[in-house]
Short mmCIF file of N, CA and C in Angstrom, two decimals:
data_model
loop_
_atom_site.label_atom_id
_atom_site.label_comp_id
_atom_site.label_asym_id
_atom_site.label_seq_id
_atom_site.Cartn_x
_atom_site.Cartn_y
_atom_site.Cartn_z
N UNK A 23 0.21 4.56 3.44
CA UNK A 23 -0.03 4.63 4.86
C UNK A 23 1.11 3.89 5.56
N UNK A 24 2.10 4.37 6.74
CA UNK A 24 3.12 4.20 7.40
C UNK A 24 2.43 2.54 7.67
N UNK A 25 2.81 1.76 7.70
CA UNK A 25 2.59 0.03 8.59
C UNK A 25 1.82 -0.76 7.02
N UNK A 26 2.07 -0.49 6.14
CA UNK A 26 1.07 -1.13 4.90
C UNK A 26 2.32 -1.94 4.54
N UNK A 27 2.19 -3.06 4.92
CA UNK A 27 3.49 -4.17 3.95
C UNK A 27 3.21 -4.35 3.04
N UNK A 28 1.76 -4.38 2.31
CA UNK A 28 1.89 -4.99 1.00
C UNK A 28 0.28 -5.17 0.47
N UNK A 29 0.10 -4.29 -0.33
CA UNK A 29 -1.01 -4.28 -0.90
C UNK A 29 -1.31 -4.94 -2.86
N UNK A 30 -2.22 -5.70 -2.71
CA UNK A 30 -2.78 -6.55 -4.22
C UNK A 30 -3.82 -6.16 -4.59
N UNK A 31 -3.69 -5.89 -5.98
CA UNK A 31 -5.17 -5.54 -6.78
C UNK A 31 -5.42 -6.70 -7.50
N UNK A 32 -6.55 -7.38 -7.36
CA UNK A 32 -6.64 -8.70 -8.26
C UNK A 32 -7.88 -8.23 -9.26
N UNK A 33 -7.22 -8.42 -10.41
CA UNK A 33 -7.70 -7.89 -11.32
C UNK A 33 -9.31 -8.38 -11.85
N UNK A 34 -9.51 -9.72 -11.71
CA UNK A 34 -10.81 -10.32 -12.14
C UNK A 34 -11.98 -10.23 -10.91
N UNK A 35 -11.29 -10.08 -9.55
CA UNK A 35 -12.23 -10.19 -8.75
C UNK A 35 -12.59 -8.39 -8.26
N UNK A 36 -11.35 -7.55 -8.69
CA UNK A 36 -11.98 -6.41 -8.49
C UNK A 36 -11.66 -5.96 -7.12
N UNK A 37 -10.73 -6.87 -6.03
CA UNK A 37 -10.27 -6.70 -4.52
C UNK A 37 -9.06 -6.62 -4.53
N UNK A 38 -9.04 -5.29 -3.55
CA UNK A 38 -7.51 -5.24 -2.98
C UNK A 38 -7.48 -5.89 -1.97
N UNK A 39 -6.41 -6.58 -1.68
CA UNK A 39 -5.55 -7.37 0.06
C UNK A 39 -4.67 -6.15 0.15
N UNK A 40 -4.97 -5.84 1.55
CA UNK A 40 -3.81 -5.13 2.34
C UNK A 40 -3.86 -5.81 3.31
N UNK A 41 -2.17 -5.81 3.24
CA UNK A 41 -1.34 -6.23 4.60
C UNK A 41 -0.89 -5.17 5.13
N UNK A 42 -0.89 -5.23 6.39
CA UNK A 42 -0.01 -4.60 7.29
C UNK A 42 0.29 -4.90 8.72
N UNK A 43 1.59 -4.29 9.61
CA UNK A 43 1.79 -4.43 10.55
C UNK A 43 0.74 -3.79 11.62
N UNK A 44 0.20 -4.42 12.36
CA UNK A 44 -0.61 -4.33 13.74
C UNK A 44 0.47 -3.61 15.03
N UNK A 45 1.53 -3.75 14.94
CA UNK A 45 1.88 -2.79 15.78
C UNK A 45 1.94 -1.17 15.45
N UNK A 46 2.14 -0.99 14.39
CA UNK A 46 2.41 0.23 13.76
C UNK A 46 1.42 0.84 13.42
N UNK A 47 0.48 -0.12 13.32
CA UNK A 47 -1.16 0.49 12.82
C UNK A 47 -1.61 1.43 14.23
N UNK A 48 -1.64 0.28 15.58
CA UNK A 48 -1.79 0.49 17.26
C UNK A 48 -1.12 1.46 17.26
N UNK A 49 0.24 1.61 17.01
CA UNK A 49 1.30 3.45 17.24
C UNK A 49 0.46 4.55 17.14
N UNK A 50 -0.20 3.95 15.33
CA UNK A 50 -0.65 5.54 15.00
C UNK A 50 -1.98 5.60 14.95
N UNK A 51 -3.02 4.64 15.55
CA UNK A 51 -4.12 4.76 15.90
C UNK A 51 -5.04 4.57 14.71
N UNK A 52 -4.21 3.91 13.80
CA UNK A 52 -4.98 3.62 12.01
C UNK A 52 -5.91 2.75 12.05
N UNK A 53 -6.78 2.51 11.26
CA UNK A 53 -7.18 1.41 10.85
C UNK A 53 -7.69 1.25 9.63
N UNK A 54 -8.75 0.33 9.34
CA UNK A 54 -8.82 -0.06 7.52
C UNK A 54 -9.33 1.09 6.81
N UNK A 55 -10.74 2.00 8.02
CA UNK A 55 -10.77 3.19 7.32
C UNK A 55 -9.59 4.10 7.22
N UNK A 56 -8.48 4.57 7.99
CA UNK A 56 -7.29 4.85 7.25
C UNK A 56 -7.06 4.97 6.11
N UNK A 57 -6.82 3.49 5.65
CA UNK A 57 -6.44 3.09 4.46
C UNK A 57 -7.35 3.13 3.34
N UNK A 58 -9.00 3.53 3.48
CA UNK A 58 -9.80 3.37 2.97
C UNK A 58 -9.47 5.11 2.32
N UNK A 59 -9.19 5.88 3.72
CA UNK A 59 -9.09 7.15 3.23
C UNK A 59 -8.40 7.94 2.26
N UNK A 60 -6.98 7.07 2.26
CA UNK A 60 -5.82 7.55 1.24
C UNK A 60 -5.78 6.78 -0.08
N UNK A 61 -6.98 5.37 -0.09
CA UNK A 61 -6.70 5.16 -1.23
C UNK A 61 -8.05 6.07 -1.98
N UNK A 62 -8.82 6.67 -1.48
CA UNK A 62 -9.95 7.53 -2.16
C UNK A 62 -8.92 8.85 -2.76
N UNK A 63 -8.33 9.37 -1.82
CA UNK A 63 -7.35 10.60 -1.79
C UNK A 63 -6.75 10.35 -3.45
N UNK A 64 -6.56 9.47 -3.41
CA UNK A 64 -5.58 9.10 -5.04
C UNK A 64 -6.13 8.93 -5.96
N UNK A 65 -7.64 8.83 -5.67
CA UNK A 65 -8.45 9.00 -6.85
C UNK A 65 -9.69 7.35 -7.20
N UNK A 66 -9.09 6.13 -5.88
CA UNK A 66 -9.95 5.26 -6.44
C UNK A 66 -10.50 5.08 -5.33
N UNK A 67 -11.78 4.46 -5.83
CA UNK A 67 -13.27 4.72 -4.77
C UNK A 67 -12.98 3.00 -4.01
N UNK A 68 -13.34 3.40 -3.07
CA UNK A 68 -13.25 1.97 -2.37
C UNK A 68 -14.91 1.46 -1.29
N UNK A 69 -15.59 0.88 -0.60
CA UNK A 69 -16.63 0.45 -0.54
C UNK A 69 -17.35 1.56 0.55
N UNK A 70 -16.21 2.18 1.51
CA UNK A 70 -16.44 3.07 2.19
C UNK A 70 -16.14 4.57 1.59
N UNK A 71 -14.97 4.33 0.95
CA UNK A 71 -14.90 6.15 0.23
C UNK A 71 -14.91 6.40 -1.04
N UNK A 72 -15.20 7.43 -1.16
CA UNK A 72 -15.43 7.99 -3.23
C UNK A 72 -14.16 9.20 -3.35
N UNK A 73 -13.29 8.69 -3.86
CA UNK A 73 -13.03 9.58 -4.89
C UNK A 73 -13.42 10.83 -5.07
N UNK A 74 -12.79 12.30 -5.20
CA UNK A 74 -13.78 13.20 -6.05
C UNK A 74 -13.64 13.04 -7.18
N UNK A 75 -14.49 13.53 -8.17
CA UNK A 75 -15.00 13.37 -9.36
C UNK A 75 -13.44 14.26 -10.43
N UNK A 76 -12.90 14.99 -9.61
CA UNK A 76 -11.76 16.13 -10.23
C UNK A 76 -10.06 14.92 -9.93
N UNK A 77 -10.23 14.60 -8.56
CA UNK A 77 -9.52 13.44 -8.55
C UNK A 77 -8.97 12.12 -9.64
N UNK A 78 -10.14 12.20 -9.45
CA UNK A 78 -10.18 10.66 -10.79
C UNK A 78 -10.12 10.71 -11.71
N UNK A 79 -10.49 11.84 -12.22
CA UNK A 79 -10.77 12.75 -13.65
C UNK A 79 -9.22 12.29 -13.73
N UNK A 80 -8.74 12.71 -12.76
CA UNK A 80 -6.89 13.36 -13.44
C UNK A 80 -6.25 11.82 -13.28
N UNK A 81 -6.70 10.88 -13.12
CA UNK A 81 -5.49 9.51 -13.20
C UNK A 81 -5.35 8.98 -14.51
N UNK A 82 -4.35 8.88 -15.11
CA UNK A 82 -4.04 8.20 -16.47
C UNK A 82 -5.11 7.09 -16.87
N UNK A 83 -5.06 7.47 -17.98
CA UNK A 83 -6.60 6.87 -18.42
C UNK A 83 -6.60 4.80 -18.49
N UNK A 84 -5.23 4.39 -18.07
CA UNK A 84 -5.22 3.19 -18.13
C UNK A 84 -5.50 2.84 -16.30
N UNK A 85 -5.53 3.93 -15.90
CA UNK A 85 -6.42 3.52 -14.18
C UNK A 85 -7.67 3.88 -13.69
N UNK A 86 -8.19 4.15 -14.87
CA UNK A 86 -9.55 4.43 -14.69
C UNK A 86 -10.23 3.37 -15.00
N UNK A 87 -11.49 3.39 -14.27
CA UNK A 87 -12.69 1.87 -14.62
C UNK A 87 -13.80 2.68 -14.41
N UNK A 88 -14.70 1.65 -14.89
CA UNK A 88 -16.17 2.20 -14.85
C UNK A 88 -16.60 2.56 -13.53
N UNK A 89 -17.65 3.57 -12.92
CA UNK A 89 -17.56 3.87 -11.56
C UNK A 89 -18.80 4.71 -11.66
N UNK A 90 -19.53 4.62 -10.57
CA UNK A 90 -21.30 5.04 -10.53
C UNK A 90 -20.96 6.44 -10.74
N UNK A 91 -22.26 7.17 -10.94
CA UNK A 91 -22.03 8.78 -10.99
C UNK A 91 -22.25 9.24 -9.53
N UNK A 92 -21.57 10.70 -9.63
CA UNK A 92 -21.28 11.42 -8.30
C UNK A 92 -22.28 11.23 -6.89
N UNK A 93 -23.56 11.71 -8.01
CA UNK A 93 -24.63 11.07 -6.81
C UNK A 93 -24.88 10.11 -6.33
N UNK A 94 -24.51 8.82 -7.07
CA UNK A 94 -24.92 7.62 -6.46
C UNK A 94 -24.07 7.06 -5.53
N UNK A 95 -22.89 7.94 -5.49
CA UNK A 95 -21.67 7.64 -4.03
C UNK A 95 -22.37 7.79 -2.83
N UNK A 96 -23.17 7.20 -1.95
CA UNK A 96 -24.14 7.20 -0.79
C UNK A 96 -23.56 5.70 -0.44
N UNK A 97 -22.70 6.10 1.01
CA UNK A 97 -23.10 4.80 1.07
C UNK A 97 -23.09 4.93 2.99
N UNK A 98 -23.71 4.46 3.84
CA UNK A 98 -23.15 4.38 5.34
C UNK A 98 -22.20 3.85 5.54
N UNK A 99 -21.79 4.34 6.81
CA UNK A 99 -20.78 3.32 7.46
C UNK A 99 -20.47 3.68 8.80
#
């Protein structure tokens, strides 16, 4: 996502930190769901988005983790 300086996966706690610029976010009218959106797009589920199941399927098997089944992806927001 255009304005993302710098994103961390910490491995024991299971959270990404994203940084990014606030002006560039304001340009393009982004926000965390944005970012929530394109990291589902790539295949990993995040608290607001899932993954499809054909998605994830296809990421090298050293980026895959354990992850609820299709149905149990319900979540509001």
């Amino acid at each position: 996502v255009d304005g993302v300086k710098e994103a961390n996966w910490d491995v024991e706690t299971k959270i990404l930190t994203v940084k990014y610029n606030d002006i560039t976010f304001s340009k393009n009218n982004y926000s965390i769901n944005t970012v929530s959106k394109e990291i589902a797009a790539v295949g990993h589920d995040t608290q607001y988005d899932h993954s499809s199941d054909k998605t994830y399927n296809n990421l090298p098997g050293c980026c895959q983790y354990d992850r609820p089944k299709s149905e149990d992806h319900k979540h509001e927001h």
